[in-house]
C-alpha positions as protocol buffer text, in pm:
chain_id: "A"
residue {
  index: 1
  type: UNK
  ca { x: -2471 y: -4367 z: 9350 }
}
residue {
  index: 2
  type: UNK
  ca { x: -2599 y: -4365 z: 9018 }
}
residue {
  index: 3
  type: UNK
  ca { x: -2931 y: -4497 z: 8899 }
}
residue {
  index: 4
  type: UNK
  ca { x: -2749 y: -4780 z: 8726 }
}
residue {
  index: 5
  type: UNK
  ca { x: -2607 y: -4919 z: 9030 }
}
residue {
  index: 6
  type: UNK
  ca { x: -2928 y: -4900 z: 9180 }
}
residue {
  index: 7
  type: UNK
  ca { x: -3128 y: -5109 z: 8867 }
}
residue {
  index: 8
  type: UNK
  ca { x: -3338 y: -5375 z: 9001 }
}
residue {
  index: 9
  type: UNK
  ca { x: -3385 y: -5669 z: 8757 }
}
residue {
  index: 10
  type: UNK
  ca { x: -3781 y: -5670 z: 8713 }
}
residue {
  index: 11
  type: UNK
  ca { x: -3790 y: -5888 z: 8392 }
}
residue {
  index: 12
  type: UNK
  ca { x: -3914 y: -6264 z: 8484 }
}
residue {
  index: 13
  type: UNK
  ca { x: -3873 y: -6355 z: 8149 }
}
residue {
  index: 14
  type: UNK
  ca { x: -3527 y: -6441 z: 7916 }
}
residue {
  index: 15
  type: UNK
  ca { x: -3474 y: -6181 z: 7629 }
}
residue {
  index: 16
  type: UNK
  ca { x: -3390 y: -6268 z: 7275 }
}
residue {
  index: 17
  type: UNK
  ca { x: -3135 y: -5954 z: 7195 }
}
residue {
  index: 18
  type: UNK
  ca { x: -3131 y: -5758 z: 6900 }
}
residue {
  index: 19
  type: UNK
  ca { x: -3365 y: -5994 z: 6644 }
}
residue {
  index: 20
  type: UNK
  ca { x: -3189 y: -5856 z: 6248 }
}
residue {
  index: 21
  type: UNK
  ca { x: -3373 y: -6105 z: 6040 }
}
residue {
  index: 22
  type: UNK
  ca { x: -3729 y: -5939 z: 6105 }
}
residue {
  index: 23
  type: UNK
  ca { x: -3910 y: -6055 z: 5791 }
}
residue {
  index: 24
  type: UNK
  ca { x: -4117 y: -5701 z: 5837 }
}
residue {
  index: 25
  type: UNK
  ca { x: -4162 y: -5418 z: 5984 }
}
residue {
  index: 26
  type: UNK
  ca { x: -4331 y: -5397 z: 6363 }
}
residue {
  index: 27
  type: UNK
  ca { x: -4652 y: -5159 z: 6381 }
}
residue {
  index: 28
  type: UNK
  ca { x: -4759 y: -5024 z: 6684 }
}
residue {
  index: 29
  type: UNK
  ca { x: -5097 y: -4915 z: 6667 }
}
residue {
  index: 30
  type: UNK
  ca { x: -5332 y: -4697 z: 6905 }
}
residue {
  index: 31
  type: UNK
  ca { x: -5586 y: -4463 z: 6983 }
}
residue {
  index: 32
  type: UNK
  ca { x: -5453 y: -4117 z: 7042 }
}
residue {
  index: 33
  type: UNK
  ca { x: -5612 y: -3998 z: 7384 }
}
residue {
  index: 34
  type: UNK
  ca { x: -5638 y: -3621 z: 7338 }
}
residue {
  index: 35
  type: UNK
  ca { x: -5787 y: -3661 z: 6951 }
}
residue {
  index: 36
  type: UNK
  ca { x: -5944 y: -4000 z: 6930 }
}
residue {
  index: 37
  type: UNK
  ca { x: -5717 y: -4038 z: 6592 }
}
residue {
  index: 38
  type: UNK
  ca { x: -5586 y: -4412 z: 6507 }
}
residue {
  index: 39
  type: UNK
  ca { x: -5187 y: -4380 z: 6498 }
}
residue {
  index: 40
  type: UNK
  ca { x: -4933 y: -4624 z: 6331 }
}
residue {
  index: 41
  type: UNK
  ca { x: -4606 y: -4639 z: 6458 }
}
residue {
  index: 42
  type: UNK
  ca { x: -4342 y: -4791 z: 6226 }
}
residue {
  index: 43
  type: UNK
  ca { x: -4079 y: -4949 z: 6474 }
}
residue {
  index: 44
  type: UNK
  ca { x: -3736 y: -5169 z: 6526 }
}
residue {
  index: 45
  type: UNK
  ca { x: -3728 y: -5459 z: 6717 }
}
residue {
  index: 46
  type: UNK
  ca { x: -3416 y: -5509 z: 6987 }
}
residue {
  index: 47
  type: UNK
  ca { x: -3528 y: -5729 z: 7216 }
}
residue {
  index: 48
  type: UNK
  ca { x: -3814 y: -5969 z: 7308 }
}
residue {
  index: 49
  type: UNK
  ca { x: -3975 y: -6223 z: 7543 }
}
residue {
  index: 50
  type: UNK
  ca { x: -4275 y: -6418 z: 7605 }
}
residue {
  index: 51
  type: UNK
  ca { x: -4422 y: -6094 z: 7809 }
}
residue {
  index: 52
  type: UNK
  ca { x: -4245 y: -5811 z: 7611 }
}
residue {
  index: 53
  type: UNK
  ca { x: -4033 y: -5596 z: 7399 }
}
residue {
  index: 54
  type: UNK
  ca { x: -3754 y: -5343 z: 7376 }
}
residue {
  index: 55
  type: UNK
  ca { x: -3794 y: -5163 z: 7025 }
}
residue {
  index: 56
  type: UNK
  ca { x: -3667 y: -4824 z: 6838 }
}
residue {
  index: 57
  type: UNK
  ca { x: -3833 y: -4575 z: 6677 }
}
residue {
  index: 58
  type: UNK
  ca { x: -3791 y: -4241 z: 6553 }
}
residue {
  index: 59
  type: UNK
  ca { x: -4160 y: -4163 z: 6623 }
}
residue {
  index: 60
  type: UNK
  ca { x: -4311 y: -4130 z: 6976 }
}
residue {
  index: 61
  type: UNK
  ca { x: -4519 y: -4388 z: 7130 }
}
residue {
  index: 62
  type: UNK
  ca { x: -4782 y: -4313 z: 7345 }
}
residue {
  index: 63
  type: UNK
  ca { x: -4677 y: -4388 z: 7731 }
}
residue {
  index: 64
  type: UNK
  ca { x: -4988 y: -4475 z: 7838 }
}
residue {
  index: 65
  type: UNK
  ca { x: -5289 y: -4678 z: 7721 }
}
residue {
  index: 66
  type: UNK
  ca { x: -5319 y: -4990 z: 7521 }
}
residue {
  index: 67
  type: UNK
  ca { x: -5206 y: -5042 z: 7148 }
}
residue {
  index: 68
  type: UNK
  ca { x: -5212 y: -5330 z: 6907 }
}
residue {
  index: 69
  type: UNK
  ca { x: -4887 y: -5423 z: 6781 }
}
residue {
  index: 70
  type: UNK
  ca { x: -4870 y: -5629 z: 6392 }
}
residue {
  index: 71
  type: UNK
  ca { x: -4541 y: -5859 z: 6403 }
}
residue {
  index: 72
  type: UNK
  ca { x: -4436 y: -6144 z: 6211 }
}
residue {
  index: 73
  type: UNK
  ca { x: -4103 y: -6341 z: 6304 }
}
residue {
  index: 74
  type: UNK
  ca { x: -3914 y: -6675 z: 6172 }
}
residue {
  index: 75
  type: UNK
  ca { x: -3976 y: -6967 z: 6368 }
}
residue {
  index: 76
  type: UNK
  ca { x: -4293 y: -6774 z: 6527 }
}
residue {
  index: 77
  type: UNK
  ca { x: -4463 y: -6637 z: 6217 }
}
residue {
  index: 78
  type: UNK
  ca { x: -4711 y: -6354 z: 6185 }
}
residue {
  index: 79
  type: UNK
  ca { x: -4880 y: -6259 z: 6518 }
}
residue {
  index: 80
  type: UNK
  ca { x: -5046 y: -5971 z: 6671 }
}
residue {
  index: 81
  type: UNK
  ca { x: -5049 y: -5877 z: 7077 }
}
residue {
  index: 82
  type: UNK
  ca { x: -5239 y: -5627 z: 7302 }
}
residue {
  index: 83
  type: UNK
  ca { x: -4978 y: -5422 z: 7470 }
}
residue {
  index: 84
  type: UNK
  ca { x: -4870 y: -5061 z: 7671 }
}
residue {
  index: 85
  type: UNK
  ca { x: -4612 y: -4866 z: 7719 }
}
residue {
  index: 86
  type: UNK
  ca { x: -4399 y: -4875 z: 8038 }
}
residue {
  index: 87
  type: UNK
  ca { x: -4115 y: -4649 z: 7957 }
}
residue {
  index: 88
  type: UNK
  ca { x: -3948 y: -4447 z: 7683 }
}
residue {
  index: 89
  type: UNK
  ca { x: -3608 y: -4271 z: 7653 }
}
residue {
  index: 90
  type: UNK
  ca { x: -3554 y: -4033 z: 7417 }
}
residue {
  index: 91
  type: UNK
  ca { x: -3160 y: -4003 z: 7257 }
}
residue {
  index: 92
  type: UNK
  ca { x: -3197 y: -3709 z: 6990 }
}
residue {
  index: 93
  type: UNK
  ca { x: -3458 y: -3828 z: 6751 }
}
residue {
  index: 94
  type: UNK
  ca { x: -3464 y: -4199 z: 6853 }
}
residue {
  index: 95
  type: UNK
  ca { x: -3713 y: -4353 z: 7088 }
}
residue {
  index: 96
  type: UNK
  ca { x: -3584 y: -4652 z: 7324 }
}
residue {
  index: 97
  type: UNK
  ca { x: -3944 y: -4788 z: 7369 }
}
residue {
  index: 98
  type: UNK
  ca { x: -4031 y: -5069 z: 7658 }
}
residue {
  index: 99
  type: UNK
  ca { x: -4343 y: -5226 z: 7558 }
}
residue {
  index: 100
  type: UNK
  ca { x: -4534 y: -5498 z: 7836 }
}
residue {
  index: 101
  type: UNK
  ca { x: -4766 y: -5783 z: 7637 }
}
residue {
  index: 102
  type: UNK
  ca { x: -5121 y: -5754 z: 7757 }
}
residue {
  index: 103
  type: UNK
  ca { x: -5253 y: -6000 z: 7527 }
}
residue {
  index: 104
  type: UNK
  ca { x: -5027 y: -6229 z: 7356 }
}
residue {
  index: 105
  type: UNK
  ca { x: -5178 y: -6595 z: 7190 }
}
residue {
  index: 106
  type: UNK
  ca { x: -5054 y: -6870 z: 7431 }
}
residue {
  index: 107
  type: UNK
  ca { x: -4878 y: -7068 z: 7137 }
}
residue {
  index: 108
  type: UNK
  ca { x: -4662 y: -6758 z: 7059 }
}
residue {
  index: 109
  type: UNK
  ca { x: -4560 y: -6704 z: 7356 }
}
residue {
  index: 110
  type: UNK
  ca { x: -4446 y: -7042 z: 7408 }
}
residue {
  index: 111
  type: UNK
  ca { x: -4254 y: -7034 z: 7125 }
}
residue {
  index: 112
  type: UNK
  ca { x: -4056 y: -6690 z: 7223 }
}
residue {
  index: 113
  type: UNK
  ca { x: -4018 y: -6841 z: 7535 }
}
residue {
  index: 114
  type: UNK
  ca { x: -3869 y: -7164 z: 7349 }
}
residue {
  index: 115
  type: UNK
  ca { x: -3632 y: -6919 z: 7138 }
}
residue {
  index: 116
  type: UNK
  ca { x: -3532 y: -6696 z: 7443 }
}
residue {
  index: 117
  type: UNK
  ca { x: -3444 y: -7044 z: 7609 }
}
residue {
  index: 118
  type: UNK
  ca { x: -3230 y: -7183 z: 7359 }
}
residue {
  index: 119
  type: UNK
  ca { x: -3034 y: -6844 z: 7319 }
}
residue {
  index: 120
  type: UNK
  ca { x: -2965 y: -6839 z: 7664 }
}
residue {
  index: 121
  type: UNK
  ca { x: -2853 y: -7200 z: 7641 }
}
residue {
  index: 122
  type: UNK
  ca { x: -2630 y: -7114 z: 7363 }
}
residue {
  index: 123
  type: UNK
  ca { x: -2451 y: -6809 z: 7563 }
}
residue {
  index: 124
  type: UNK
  ca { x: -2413 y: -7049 z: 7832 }
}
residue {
  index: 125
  type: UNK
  ca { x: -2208 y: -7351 z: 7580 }
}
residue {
  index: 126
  type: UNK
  ca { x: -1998 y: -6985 z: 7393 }
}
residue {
  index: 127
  type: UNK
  ca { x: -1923 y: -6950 z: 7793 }
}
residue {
  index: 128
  type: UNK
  ca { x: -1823 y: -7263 z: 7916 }
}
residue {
  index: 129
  type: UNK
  ca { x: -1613 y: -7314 z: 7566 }
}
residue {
  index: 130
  type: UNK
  ca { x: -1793 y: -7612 z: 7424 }
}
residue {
  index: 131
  type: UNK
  ca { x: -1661 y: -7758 z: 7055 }
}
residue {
  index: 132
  type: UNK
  ca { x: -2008 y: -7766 z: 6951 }
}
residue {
  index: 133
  type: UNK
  ca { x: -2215 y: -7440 z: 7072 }
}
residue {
  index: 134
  type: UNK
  ca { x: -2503 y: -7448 z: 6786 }
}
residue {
  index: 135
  type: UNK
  ca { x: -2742 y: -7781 z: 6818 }
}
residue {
  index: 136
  type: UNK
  ca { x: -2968 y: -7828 z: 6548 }
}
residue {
  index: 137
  type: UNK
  ca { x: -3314 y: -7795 z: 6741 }
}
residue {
  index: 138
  type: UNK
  ca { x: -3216 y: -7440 z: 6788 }
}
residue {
  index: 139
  type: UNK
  ca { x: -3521 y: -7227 z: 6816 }
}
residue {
  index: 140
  type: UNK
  ca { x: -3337 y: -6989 z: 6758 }
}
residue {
  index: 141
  type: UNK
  ca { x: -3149 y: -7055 z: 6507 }
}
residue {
  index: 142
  type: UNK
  ca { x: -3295 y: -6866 z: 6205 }
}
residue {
  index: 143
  type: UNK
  ca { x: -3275 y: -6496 z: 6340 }
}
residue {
  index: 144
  type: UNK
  ca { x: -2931 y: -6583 z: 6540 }
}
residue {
  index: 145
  type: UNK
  ca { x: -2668 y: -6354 z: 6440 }
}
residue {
  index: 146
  type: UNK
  ca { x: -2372 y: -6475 z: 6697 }
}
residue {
  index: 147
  type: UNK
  ca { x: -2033 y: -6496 z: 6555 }
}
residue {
  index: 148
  type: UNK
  ca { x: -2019 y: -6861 z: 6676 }
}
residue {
  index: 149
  type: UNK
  ca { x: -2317 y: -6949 z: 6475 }
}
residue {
  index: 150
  type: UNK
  ca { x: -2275 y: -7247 z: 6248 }
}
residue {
  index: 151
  type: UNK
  ca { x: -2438 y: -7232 z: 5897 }
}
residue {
  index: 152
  type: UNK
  ca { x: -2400 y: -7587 z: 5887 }
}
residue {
  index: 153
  type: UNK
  ca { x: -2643 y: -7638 z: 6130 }
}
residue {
  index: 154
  type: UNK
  ca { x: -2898 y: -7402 z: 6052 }
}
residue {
  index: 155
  type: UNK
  ca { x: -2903 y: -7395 z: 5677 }
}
C-alpha cells in the first residue's frame, strides 16, 4: 500500500484552495534557532482555513518553532498570526510548506471560516447542477477564481 492510501484526514477545518487575488505577498517571519538571526520568508499562498495554511516557497522554512506570519486578504484584510511548521516537502527548489495557526485574532478567523464555508457551499450547488451556483453574500466571492463564477454577481 502506498502512503496515499493510507492518508488520514486530520484537518477539522474547510480549506479555501489556491487564493490568486492575494493583494500582497505572505511573510513568514522567525527566529533562526542555531544563530538567533530574524529570517523573512517571502511565500505563496495555496490554501487556507480558520486554523491554517498550505503555502509555496522557494526558500526553506524552519520545521520547528514559532514564526509570525504578515498577510493581508480581500474580504479579511490585513492580519498577522502566531504559527509553526508541521511539515514541508521539498520538489526541486520549491517548498510545499504546512503551516498550523497558533495565534490567529478571533474575528479573522471567523471570517476564513465564513469564506471556506461559502466555497464549500458553492462546490456543492457546481455539483448538484444548480442554474444559479454564485449568490451574492458570497464570502468568497472576491478571490474566487471558479470557471462558474459570475461577474455579475460579484462585481
Amino acid at each position: 500500500m502506498t502512503a496515499e492510501k493510507n492518508f488520514v484526514e486530520r484537518r477539522k477545518h474547510q480549506r479555501v484552495p489556491v487564493i490568486s487575488n492575494i493583494v500582497e505577498p505572505i511573510d513568514l517571519i522567525y527566529t533562526d534557532e542555531t544563530t538567533g538571526e530574524k529570517v523573512e520568508i517571502a511565500a505563496v499562498l495555496a490554501d487556507l482555513s480558520s486554523t491554517g495554511m498550505r503555502i509555496v516557497s522557494f526558500l526553506k522554512a524552519p520545521i520547528s518553532g514559532s514564526m509570525y506570519i504578515k498577510m493581508q486578504l480581500p474580504s479579511v484584510g490585513k492580519f498577522e498570526v502566531e504559527a509553526k511548521t508541521s511539515w514541508i516537502r521539498q520538489k526541486g527548489p520549491i517548498y510545499t510548506i504546512g503551516i498550523q495557526f497558533l495565534k490567529i485574532a478571533s474575528s479573522v478567523a471567523a471570517k476564513i471560516e465564513a469564506m471556506a464555508e461559502d466555497y464549500a457551499d458553492c462546490n456543492t450547488r457546481i455539483l448538484l447542477k444548480l442554474p444559479e451556483v454564485c449568490v451574492p453574500n458570497c464570502k468568497c466571492g472576491q478571490v474566487c477564481s471558479k470557471l462558474h463564477k459570475d461577474l455579475t454577481v460579484h462585481s
